[in-house]
Structure formats: C-alpha cells, structure tokens
C-alpha cells in the first residue's frame, strides 16, 4: 500500500517548514513573498508566515514584514504560533502570534541572547534562536542557538529563564520533543558527519542513535515514541538530494554490527 501525494500549495515562490495544527485542521508554513530571478541560487530572506485551512483551502497571511519570518509551529492548544524573525529592533528574534487576535509579541529576556549563550558580540547576519517549538504542555520553548558551536536550549518564557541542555563541546541542533515530553531528539556532528541523538528532557542520558554520518535534518518522534523520522543525504550528495528515513528505536544493533553492514553494502555497490 502506498500513500497518495497531494499538491497543497500552487505557487511560483518557495514554501517550507509546514506544520500541522494539533486538531489537524490547519497547516502553518513560511513562504517567499517574491520569486528569485532565473538562475539566482541565493536564499530569499523576504519570507512571511501563512496559515492554510485543510477543509476550505483558504490561505491567511499571518505576518507582513519585509524580513525573514520563518519556522512557525503551533502551541499545544492551537491558539498561537511561535516563530523566528530578524525584524529590526527585535530583542530576541523569537515571537508569539495569537491566531484569534493577530497580535504579535516579542519574547523578551532579562539578559540578551548573546549573554545567555556565552557570546560577547553577535556575529553579523546571525539569527538567534533557531528552530523553536513548544513543549507538549505549552510551558516551555525548545530551540537551538549559538555560533560555531550550537546548543539545545529550553526557554521558560514566563520566568525568562534559558537552560542549556547539551554540552558546549558538542554542536547540537534541530531539537524536537517526544509526544509525552519525556525525551528530545536532535542532530549533532560536523558537515557530512552528522548523526541522530536522543536525551532526556533535562539533558540527561544522551544516546547516539546513528553512526553512518552524512547530513541529517529535522528529526521528530512518532506519536508512540517508538520511531524517529528525519531527512538525510549521503556525503558529497547535492543539497537538494535529501531523502526521508524512518528509524525504528525497538530494533537496535551494536555500532560494530552496523559498521560491518555498511562495509558490506559499500563492497556490493562497487561490484
């Protein structure tokens, strides 16, 4: 049995980072406001957030700012979204938008993001934080932030407290909660040598799940917590050649057995 692929967005501009609402009635996503010229491969930073009804097909534009509004995700009760932005004058780059009123609020911190993550100066054109999402109970915000060495952080917006969950020696990014809120899956490594890791929601018990390297992006848990789905491509593959992989956490093998299988696979491909 195979799934039926449906084209949800018919547009001349790029759409990315679509997320379902928890009631499965809407999709929120980021979209370019104008197409790039032919042959232009640069990244278009003029993006805004859009909401699409899966019942009516109606599309509602949520932000109207000539900057980079991106990576939206729903709160657990679907009453608001959180997203990142490089709006001038923004103190944190992190915003909440009320879907009923349309009101947008910048999430402030008692200390700057630079001080919180250990930077004295913020590198030019750097966005902090990145890849934000709510915890399952809506009380915390999970994200990654940093420069050169990124880390996974948990933000309490009410107390304005930011807690680092990963070691400063590890470059960690693209974190995502399990549905029960007990675990966090994320990516760590260097270019073309990235792997999937899992840890407790307090940063404890970090466990490496893959050993095959390559490039990996956006891991997320299945609802039952028994699988992780992620995007990946092999070393040397072009950036557009990402594929979707499913990792079954109930079926594990040792690192040595995996390396042996990979070596046999390489030999078979050369024959």
PDB file of C-alpha atoms in Angstrom:
ATOM      1  CA  UNK A   1       0.000   0.000   0.000  1.00  0.00           C
ATOM      2  CA  UNK A   2       1.334   3.451  -0.904  1.00  0.00           C
ATOM      3  CA  UNK A   3       0.200   6.899   0.124  1.00  0.00           C
ATOM      4  CA  UNK A   4      -1.374   9.412  -2.215  1.00  0.00           C
ATOM      5  CA  UNK A   5       0.652  12.592  -2.666  1.00  0.00           C
ATOM      6  CA  UNK A   6      -1.404  15.788  -2.887  1.00  0.00           C
ATOM      7  CA  UNK A   7      -0.083  19.134  -4.067  1.00  0.00           C
ATOM      8  CA  UNK A   8      -1.188  21.507  -1.310  1.00  0.00           C
ATOM      9  CA  UNK A   9       0.485  24.714  -2.474  1.00  0.00           C
ATOM     10  CA  UNK A  10       0.431  26.021  -6.061  1.00  0.00           C
ATOM     11  CA  UNK A  11       2.803  28.966  -6.117  1.00  0.00           C
ATOM     12  CA  UNK A  12       5.730  30.417  -8.018  1.00  0.00           C
ATOM     13  CA  UNK A  13       7.559  31.051  -4.766  1.00  0.00           C
ATOM     14  CA  UNK A  14       9.119  28.677  -2.266  1.00  0.00           C
ATOM     15  CA  UNK A  15       7.209  27.312   0.752  1.00  0.00           C
ATOM     16  CA  UNK A  16       8.940  25.489   3.620  1.00  0.00           C
ATOM     17  CA  UNK A  17       8.605  24.165   7.169  1.00  0.00           C
ATOM     18  CA  UNK A  18       4.928  23.191   7.133  1.00  0.00           C
ATOM     19  CA  UNK A  19       3.480  22.077  10.489  1.00  0.00           C
ATOM     20  CA  UNK A  20       0.074  20.539  11.261  1.00  0.00           C
ATOM     21  CA  UNK A  21      -2.144  22.007  13.958  1.00  0.00           C
ATOM     22  CA  UNK A  22      -2.918  19.532  16.738  1.00  0.00           C
ATOM     23  CA  UNK A  23      -6.571  19.303  15.643  1.00  0.00           C
ATOM     24  CA  UNK A  24      -5.405  18.538  12.052  1.00  0.00           C
ATOM     25  CA  UNK A  25      -7.498  21.403  10.640  1.00  0.00           C
ATOM     26  CA  UNK A  26      -4.698  23.752   9.594  1.00  0.00           C
ATOM     27  CA  UNK A  27      -1.154  23.911   8.281  1.00  0.00           C
ATOM     28  CA  UNK A  28       1.207  26.766   9.101  1.00  0.00           C
ATOM     29  CA  UNK A  29       4.269  27.414   6.940  1.00  0.00           C
ATOM     30  CA  UNK A  30       6.761  30.012   5.698  1.00  0.00           C
ATOM     31  CA  UNK A  31       6.616  31.392   2.155  1.00  0.00           C
ATOM     32  CA  UNK A  32       8.672  33.680  -0.070  1.00  0.00           C
ATOM     33  CA  UNK A  33       6.911  36.928  -0.958  1.00  0.00           C
ATOM     34  CA  UNK A  34       8.530  37.208  -4.378  1.00  0.00           C
ATOM     35  CA  UNK A  35      10.292  34.692  -6.631  1.00  0.00           C
ATOM     36  CA  UNK A  36      14.015  34.914  -7.273  1.00  0.00           C
ATOM     37  CA  UNK A  37      15.281  35.743 -10.747  1.00  0.00           C
ATOM     38  CA  UNK A  38      16.080  32.838 -13.052  1.00  0.00           C
ATOM     39  CA  UNK A  39      19.442  31.323 -12.218  1.00  0.00           C
ATOM     40  CA  UNK A  40      19.648  33.013  -8.821  1.00  0.00           C
ATOM     41  CA  UNK A  41      20.547  30.356  -6.222  1.00  0.00           C
ATOM     42  CA  UNK A  42      20.821  32.723  -3.236  1.00  0.00           C
ATOM     43  CA  UNK A  43      18.472  32.342  -0.273  1.00  0.00           C
ATOM     44  CA  UNK A  44      15.472  34.705  -0.372  1.00  0.00           C
ATOM     45  CA  UNK A  45      15.111  36.242   3.105  1.00  0.00           C
ATOM     46  CA  UNK A  46      11.847  38.083   2.332  1.00  0.00           C
ATOM     47  CA  UNK A  47       9.514  35.485   3.855  1.00  0.00           C
ATOM     48  CA  UNK A  48       6.316  35.554   5.887  1.00  0.00           C
ATOM     49  CA  UNK A  49       4.113  33.116   7.793  1.00  0.00           C
ATOM     50  CA  UNK A  50       0.905  31.726   6.249  1.00  0.00           C
ATOM     51  CA  UNK A  51      -1.967  29.592   7.563  1.00  0.00           C
ATOM     52  CA  UNK A  52      -3.972  27.230   5.342  1.00  0.00           C
ATOM     53  CA  UNK A  53      -7.301  25.580   6.207  1.00  0.00           C
ATOM     54  CA  UNK A  54      -7.340  21.929   5.177  1.00  0.00           C
ATOM     55  CA  UNK A  55     -11.157  21.983   4.965  1.00  0.00           C
ATOM     56  CA  UNK A  56     -11.780  25.083   2.851  1.00  0.00           C
ATOM     57  CA  UNK A  57      -8.344  25.558   1.324  1.00  0.00           C
ATOM     58  CA  UNK A  58      -8.417  29.215   2.391  1.00  0.00           C
ATOM     59  CA  UNK A  59      -4.986  30.750   2.963  1.00  0.00           C
ATOM     60  CA  UNK A  60      -4.454  33.515   5.524  1.00  0.00           C
ATOM     61  CA  UNK A  61      -1.284  35.556   5.691  1.00  0.00           C
ATOM     62  CA  UNK A  62      -0.239  35.944   9.331  1.00  0.00           C
ATOM     63  CA  UNK A  63       2.790  38.243   9.129  1.00  0.00           C
ATOM     64  CA  UNK A  64       3.504  41.267   6.911  1.00  0.00           C
ATOM     65  CA  UNK A  65       7.117  42.156   7.475  1.00  0.00           C
ATOM     66  CA  UNK A  66       9.813  42.663   4.778  1.00  0.00           C
ATOM     67  CA  UNK A  67      12.270  40.444   6.666  1.00  0.00           C
ATOM     68  CA  UNK A  68      12.781  36.779   7.476  1.00  0.00           C
ATOM     69  CA  UNK A  69       9.741  35.428   9.384  1.00  0.00           C
ATOM     70  CA  UNK A  70      10.232  31.674   9.483  1.00  0.00           C
ATOM     71  CA  UNK A  71       9.937  28.232  11.104  1.00  0.00           C
ATOM     72  CA  UNK A  72       6.454  28.518  12.644  1.00  0.00           C
ATOM     73  CA  UNK A  73       4.915  25.910  14.946  1.00  0.00           C
ATOM     74  CA  UNK A  74       1.633  25.648  16.864  1.00  0.00           C
ATOM     75  CA  UNK A  75       1.098  25.808  20.598  1.00  0.00           C
ATOM     76  CA  UNK A  76      -0.445  22.611  22.047  1.00  0.00           C
ATOM     77  CA  UNK A  77      -3.929  24.196  22.144  1.00  0.00           C
ATOM     78  CA  UNK A  78      -3.523  25.688  18.615  1.00  0.00           C
ATOM     79  CA  UNK A  79      -4.333  29.182  19.924  1.00  0.00           C
ATOM     80  CA  UNK A  80      -0.997  30.674  18.861  1.00  0.00           C
ATOM     81  CA  UNK A  81       2.167  30.028  16.904  1.00  0.00           C
ATOM     82  CA  UNK A  82       5.793  30.668  17.693  1.00  0.00           C
ATOM     83  CA  UNK A  83       8.265  31.711  15.003  1.00  0.00           C
ATOM     84  CA  UNK A  84      11.684  33.287  14.496  1.00  0.00           C
ATOM     85  CA  UNK A  85      12.366  36.598  12.769  1.00  0.00           C
ATOM     86  CA  UNK A  86      15.199  39.048  12.058  1.00  0.00           C
ATOM     87  CA  UNK A  87      12.976  42.132  12.389  1.00  0.00           C
ATOM     88  CA  UNK A  88      14.901  45.343  13.155  1.00  0.00           C
ATOM     89  CA  UNK A  89      14.749  46.240  16.826  1.00  0.00           C
ATOM     90  CA  UNK A  90      13.743  42.753  17.910  1.00  0.00           C
ATOM     91  CA  UNK A  91      15.355  41.885  21.226  1.00  0.00           C
ATOM     92  CA  UNK A  92      15.293  38.118  20.892  1.00  0.00           C
ATOM     93  CA  UNK A  93      14.332  37.114  17.320  1.00  0.00           C
ATOM     94  CA  UNK A  94      11.574  34.983  18.864  1.00  0.00           C
ATOM     95  CA  UNK A  95       7.896  35.897  18.528  1.00  0.00           C
ATOM     96  CA  UNK A  96       4.455  34.603  19.558  1.00  0.00           C
ATOM     97  CA  UNK A  97       1.394  35.295  17.411  1.00  0.00           C
ATOM     98  CA  UNK A  98      -2.173  34.979  18.727  1.00  0.00           C
ATOM     99  CA  UNK A  99      -4.233  33.358  15.942  1.00  0.00           C
ATOM    100  CA  UNK A 100      -7.510  34.853  17.196  1.00  0.00           C
ATOM    101  CA  UNK A 101      -6.425  38.477  17.601  1.00  0.00           C
ATOM    102  CA  UNK A 102      -3.429  38.552  15.255  1.00  0.00           C
ATOM    103  CA  UNK A 103      -1.356  40.193  17.986  1.00  0.00           C
ATOM    104  CA  UNK A 104       2.368  39.514  17.771  1.00  0.00           C
ATOM    105  CA  UNK A 105       4.629  39.733  20.827  1.00  0.00           C
ATOM    106  CA  UNK A 106       8.410  39.651  21.020  1.00  0.00           C
ATOM    107  CA  UNK A 107       9.652  37.296  23.744  1.00  0.00           C
ATOM    108  CA  UNK A 108      11.982  39.374  25.900  1.00  0.00           C
ATOM    109  CA  UNK A 109      14.799  38.226  28.129  1.00  0.00           C
ATOM    110  CA  UNK A 110      16.330  39.838  31.211  1.00  0.00           C
ATOM    111  CA  UNK A 111      19.695  39.225  29.574  1.00  0.00           C
ATOM    112  CA  UNK A 112      20.447  39.288  25.863  1.00  0.00           C
ATOM    113  CA  UNK A 113      20.680  36.065  23.891  1.00  0.00           C
ATOM    114  CA  UNK A 114      24.397  36.747  23.453  1.00  0.00           C
ATOM    115  CA  UNK A 115      24.960  36.736  27.219  1.00  0.00           C
ATOM    116  CA  UNK A 116      22.717  33.723  27.696  1.00  0.00           C
ATOM    117  CA  UNK A 117      24.632  31.531  25.265  1.00  0.00           C
ATOM    118  CA  UNK A 118      28.066  32.917  26.111  1.00  0.00           C
ATOM    119  CA  UNK A 119      28.778  35.363  23.261  1.00  0.00           C
ATOM    120  CA  UNK A 120      30.236  38.812  23.844  1.00  0.00           C
ATOM    121  CA  UNK A 121      29.432  40.075  20.360  1.00  0.00           C
ATOM    122  CA  UNK A 122      26.804  38.832  17.955  1.00  0.00           C
ATOM    123  CA  UNK A 123      28.177  37.895  14.504  1.00  0.00           C
ATOM    124  CA  UNK A 124      26.707  39.917  11.648  1.00  0.00           C
ATOM    125  CA  UNK A 125      23.609  38.443   9.940  1.00  0.00           C
ATOM    126  CA  UNK A 126      23.283  35.746  12.592  1.00  0.00           C
ATOM    127  CA  UNK A 127      19.820  34.639  13.706  1.00  0.00           C
ATOM    128  CA  UNK A 128      19.204  33.598  17.289  1.00  0.00           C
ATOM    129  CA  UNK A 129      17.424  31.485  18.313  1.00  0.00           C
ATOM    130  CA  UNK A 130      16.581  28.857  15.684  1.00  0.00           C
ATOM    131  CA  UNK A 131      14.009  26.088  15.128  1.00  0.00           C
ATOM    132  CA  UNK A 132      11.666  26.963  18.050  1.00  0.00           C
ATOM    133  CA  UNK A 133       8.800  24.720  19.189  1.00  0.00           C
ATOM    134  CA  UNK A 134       6.564  24.391  22.256  1.00  0.00           C
ATOM    135  CA  UNK A 135       6.873  21.642  24.836  1.00  0.00           C
ATOM    136  CA  UNK A 136       3.818  19.322  24.869  1.00  0.00           C
ATOM    137  CA  UNK A 137       2.339  21.146  27.893  1.00  0.00           C
ATOM    138  CA  UNK A 138       2.994  24.565  26.347  1.00  0.00           C
ATOM    139  CA  UNK A 139       5.032  25.869  29.272  1.00  0.00           C
ATOM    140  CA  UNK A 140       8.498  25.766  27.660  1.00  0.00           C
ATOM    141  CA  UNK A 141      10.051  26.518  24.278  1.00  0.00           C
ATOM    142  CA  UNK A 142      12.659  24.199  22.777  1.00  0.00           C
ATOM    143  CA  UNK A 143      15.255  25.658  20.396  1.00  0.00           C
ATOM    144  CA  UNK A 144      18.853  25.623  19.320  1.00  0.00           C
ATOM    145  CA  UNK A 145      21.162  28.635  19.389  1.00  0.00           C
ATOM    146  CA  UNK A 146      24.811  29.566  19.174  1.00  0.00           C
ATOM    147  CA  UNK A 147      27.607  30.390  16.802  1.00  0.00           C
ATOM    148  CA  UNK A 148      30.209  27.906  15.553  1.00  0.00           C
ATOM    149  CA  UNK A 149      29.129  25.521  18.320  1.00  0.00           C
ATOM    150  CA  UNK A 150      25.344  25.409  18.640  1.00  0.00           C
ATOM    151  CA  UNK A 151      23.472  24.015  21.630  1.00  0.00           C
ATOM    152  CA  UNK A 152      19.995  22.821  22.552  1.00  0.00           C
ATOM    153  CA  UNK A 153      18.190  25.135  24.988  1.00  0.00           C
ATOM    154  CA  UNK A 154      14.922  25.116  26.908  1.00  0.00           C
ATOM    155  CA  UNK A 155      13.288  28.503  27.445  1.00  0.00           C
ATOM    156  CA  UNK A 156      10.752  29.289  30.169  1.00  0.00           C
ATOM    157  CA  UNK A 157       9.110  32.462  28.757  1.00  0.00           C
ATOM    158  CA  UNK A 158       7.264  33.270  31.985  1.00  0.00           C
ATOM    159  CA  UNK A 159      10.380  33.187  34.173  1.00  0.00           C
ATOM    160  CA  UNK A 160      12.613  34.388  31.327  1.00  0.00           C
ATOM    161  CA  UNK A 161      14.977  31.522  32.091  1.00  0.00           C
ATOM    162  CA  UNK A 162      17.093  29.822  29.444  1.00  0.00           C
ATOM    163  CA  UNK A 163      18.624  26.424  30.277  1.00  0.00           C
ATOM    164  CA  UNK A 164      21.304  24.796  28.138  1.00  0.00           C
ATOM    165  CA  UNK A 165      20.693  21.056  27.768  1.00  0.00           C
ATOM    166  CA  UNK A 166      23.732  19.992  25.730  1.00  0.00           C
ATOM    167  CA  UNK A 167      27.473  20.247  26.388  1.00  0.00           C
ATOM    168  CA  UNK A 168      29.340  23.209  24.897  1.00  0.00           C
ATOM    169  CA  UNK A 169      31.796  20.834  23.184  1.00  0.00           C
ATOM    170  CA  UNK A 170      29.009  19.300  21.062  1.00  0.00           C
ATOM    171  CA  UNK A 171      27.492  21.081  18.058  1.00  0.00           C
ATOM    172  CA  UNK A 172      23.775  20.247  18.524  1.00  0.00           C
ATOM    173  CA  UNK A 173      20.750  21.454  16.568  1.00  0.00           C
ATOM    174  CA  UNK A 174      17.209  20.754  15.251  1.00  0.00           C
ATOM    175  CA  UNK A 175      15.753  19.504  18.577  1.00  0.00           C
ATOM    176  CA  UNK A 176      12.257  18.054  18.887  1.00  0.00           C
ATOM    177  CA  UNK A 177      10.217  16.746  21.840  1.00  0.00           C
ATOM    178  CA  UNK A 178       8.643  13.314  22.029  1.00  0.00           C
ATOM    179  CA  UNK A 179       4.840  13.466  22.279  1.00  0.00           C
ATOM    180  CA  UNK A 180       4.911  12.679  26.007  1.00  0.00           C
ATOM    181  CA  UNK A 181       7.535  15.372  26.617  1.00  0.00           C
ATOM    182  CA  UNK A 182       9.993  12.977  28.266  1.00  0.00           C
ATOM    183  CA  UNK A 183      12.647  12.837  25.511  1.00  0.00           C
ATOM    184  CA  UNK A 184      14.293  15.133  22.982  1.00  0.00           C
ATOM    185  CA  UNK A 185      15.771  14.028  19.670  1.00  0.00           C
ATOM    186  CA  UNK A 186      18.355  16.189  17.889  1.00  0.00           C
ATOM    187  CA  UNK A 187      21.213  16.258  15.365  1.00  0.00           C
ATOM    188  CA  UNK A 188      24.885  16.598  16.279  1.00  0.00           C
ATOM    189  CA  UNK A 189      28.147  16.491  14.351  1.00  0.00           C
ATOM    190  CA  UNK A 190      30.049  18.373  11.652  1.00  0.00           C
ATOM    191  CA  UNK A 191      29.269  18.852   7.919  1.00  0.00           C
ATOM    192  CA  UNK A 192      28.818  15.449   6.229  1.00  0.00           C
ATOM    193  CA  UNK A 193      29.407  13.765   9.614  1.00  0.00           C
ATOM    194  CA  UNK A 194      26.044  14.333  11.338  1.00  0.00           C
ATOM    195  CA  UNK A 195      24.112  11.774  13.369  1.00  0.00           C
ATOM    196  CA  UNK A 196      20.880  11.490  15.364  1.00  0.00           C
ATOM    197  CA  UNK A 197      20.907  11.587  19.173  1.00  0.00           C
ATOM    198  CA  UNK A 198      18.272  11.320  21.882  1.00  0.00           C
ATOM    199  CA  UNK A 199      18.299  12.565  25.501  1.00  0.00           C
ATOM    200  CA  UNK A 200      16.016  13.153  28.465  1.00  0.00           C
ATOM    201  CA  UNK A 201      14.063  16.413  28.653  1.00  0.00           C
ATOM    202  CA  UNK A 202      16.599  17.680  31.199  1.00  0.00           C
ATOM    203  CA  UNK A 203      19.626  16.915  29.002  1.00  0.00           C
ATOM    204  CA  UNK A 204      20.456  13.613  30.734  1.00  0.00           C
ATOM    205  CA  UNK A 205      21.284  10.239  29.169  1.00  0.00           C
ATOM    206  CA  UNK A 206      22.449  11.452  25.750  1.00  0.00           C
ATOM    207  CA  UNK A 207      22.442   8.431  23.430  1.00  0.00           C
ATOM    208  CA  UNK A 208      23.698   8.250  19.864  1.00  0.00           C
ATOM    209  CA  UNK A 209      21.200   6.539  17.528  1.00  0.00           C
ATOM    210  CA  UNK A 210      23.020   6.549  14.162  1.00  0.00           C
ATOM    211  CA  UNK A 211      26.630   6.071  13.086  1.00  0.00           C
ATOM    212  CA  UNK A 212      26.527   6.469   9.312  1.00  0.00           C
ATOM    213  CA  UNK A 213      27.380  10.169   9.053  1.00  0.00           C
ATOM    214  CA  UNK A 214      26.249  12.186   6.045  1.00  0.00           C
ATOM    215  CA  UNK A 215      23.915  15.174   6.515  1.00  0.00           C
ATOM    216  CA  UNK A 216      20.773  14.923   8.666  1.00  0.00           C
ATOM    217  CA  UNK A 217      17.910  17.344   9.355  1.00  0.00           C
ATOM    218  CA  UNK A 218      14.683  17.783  11.357  1.00  0.00           C
ATOM    219  CA  UNK A 219      14.263  14.532  13.350  1.00  0.00           C
ATOM    220  CA  UNK A 220      10.859  14.028  15.009  1.00  0.00           C
ATOM    221  CA  UNK A 221       9.316  11.264  17.114  1.00  0.00           C
ATOM    222  CA  UNK A 222       6.324   9.168  16.118  1.00  0.00           C
ATOM    223  CA  UNK A 223       3.288   9.586  18.449  1.00  0.00           C
ATOM    224  CA  UNK A 224       4.092   6.299  20.258  1.00  0.00           C
ATOM    225  CA  UNK A 225       7.757   7.252  20.689  1.00  0.00           C
ATOM    226  CA  UNK A 226       8.976   4.042  19.040  1.00  0.00           C
ATOM    227  CA  UNK A 227      10.304   5.627  15.842  1.00  0.00           C
ATOM    228  CA  UNK A 228      12.094   8.733  14.631  1.00  0.00           C
ATOM    229  CA  UNK A 229      11.672  10.189  11.157  1.00  0.00           C
ATOM    230  CA  UNK A 230      14.287  12.514   9.640  1.00  0.00           C
ATOM    231  CA  UNK A 231      15.753  13.868   6.391  1.00  0.00           C
ATOM    232  CA  UNK A 232      19.226  12.789   5.306  1.00  0.00           C
ATOM    233  CA  UNK A 233      21.664  12.659   2.413  1.00  0.00           C
ATOM    234  CA  UNK A 234      24.986  10.944   1.905  1.00  0.00           C
ATOM    235  CA  UNK A 235      28.399  12.588   1.963  1.00  0.00           C
ATOM    236  CA  UNK A 236      29.028  14.535  -1.244  1.00  0.00           C
ATOM    237  CA  UNK A 237      25.391  14.462  -2.383  1.00  0.00           C
ATOM    238  CA  UNK A 238      23.956  17.823  -3.572  1.00  0.00           C
ATOM    239  CA  UNK A 239      21.914  19.869  -1.091  1.00  0.00           C
ATOM    240  CA  UNK A 240      18.641  19.160  -2.884  1.00  0.00           C
ATOM    241  CA  UNK A 241      19.117  15.382  -2.591  1.00  0.00           C
ATOM    242  CA  UNK A 242      17.665  14.854   0.879  1.00  0.00           C
ATOM    243  CA  UNK A 243      15.526  11.753   1.449  1.00  0.00           C
ATOM    244  CA  UNK A 244      13.190  10.725   4.297  1.00  0.00           C
ATOM    245  CA  UNK A 245      14.262   7.940   6.664  1.00  0.00           C
ATOM    246  CA  UNK A 246      12.441   6.097   9.449  1.00  0.00           C
ATOM    247  CA  UNK A 247      14.471   4.852  12.412  1.00  0.00           C
ATOM    248  CA  UNK A 248      12.871   2.072  14.490  1.00  0.00           C
ATOM    249  CA  UNK A 249      14.026   2.504  18.085  1.00  0.00           C
ATOM    250  CA  UNK A 250      12.887  -1.009  19.070  1.00  0.00           C
ATOM    251  CA  UNK A 251      15.264  -2.611  16.583  1.00  0.00           C
ATOM    252  CA  UNK A 252      18.808  -1.674  17.575  1.00  0.00           C
ATOM    253  CA  UNK A 253      22.176  -3.191  16.724  1.00  0.00           C
ATOM    254  CA  UNK A 254      25.671  -2.507  18.015  1.00  0.00           C
ATOM    255  CA  UNK A 255      27.953   0.056  16.397  1.00  0.00           C
ATOM    256  CA  UNK A 256      30.274  -2.759  15.291  1.00  0.00           C
ATOM    257  CA  UNK A 257      27.456  -4.671  13.555  1.00  0.00           C
ATOM    258  CA  UNK A 258      26.291  -1.508  11.807  1.00  0.00           C
ATOM    259  CA  UNK A 259      29.795  -0.713  10.559  1.00  0.00           C
ATOM    260  CA  UNK A 260      30.090  -4.288   9.246  1.00  0.00           C
ATOM    261  CA  UNK A 261      26.779  -3.963   7.374  1.00  0.00           C
ATOM    262  CA  UNK A 262      27.789  -0.617   5.881  1.00  0.00           C
ATOM    263  CA  UNK A 263      31.109  -2.026   4.721  1.00  0.00           C
ATOM    264  CA  UNK A 264      29.357  -4.966   3.016  1.00  0.00           C
ATOM    265  CA  UNK A 265      26.978  -2.533   1.358  1.00  0.00           C
ATOM    266  CA  UNK A 266      29.857  -0.419   0.031  1.00  0.00           C
ATOM    267  CA  UNK A 267      31.548  -3.533  -1.409  1.00  0.00           C
ATOM    268  CA  UNK A 268      28.308  -4.646  -3.034  1.00  0.00           C
ATOM    269  CA  UNK A 269      27.827  -1.226  -4.666  1.00  0.00           C
ATOM    270  CA  UNK A 270      31.341  -1.361  -6.151  1.00  0.00           C
ATOM    271  CA  UNK A 271      30.821  -4.774  -7.751  1.00  0.00           C
TER     272      UNK A 271
END
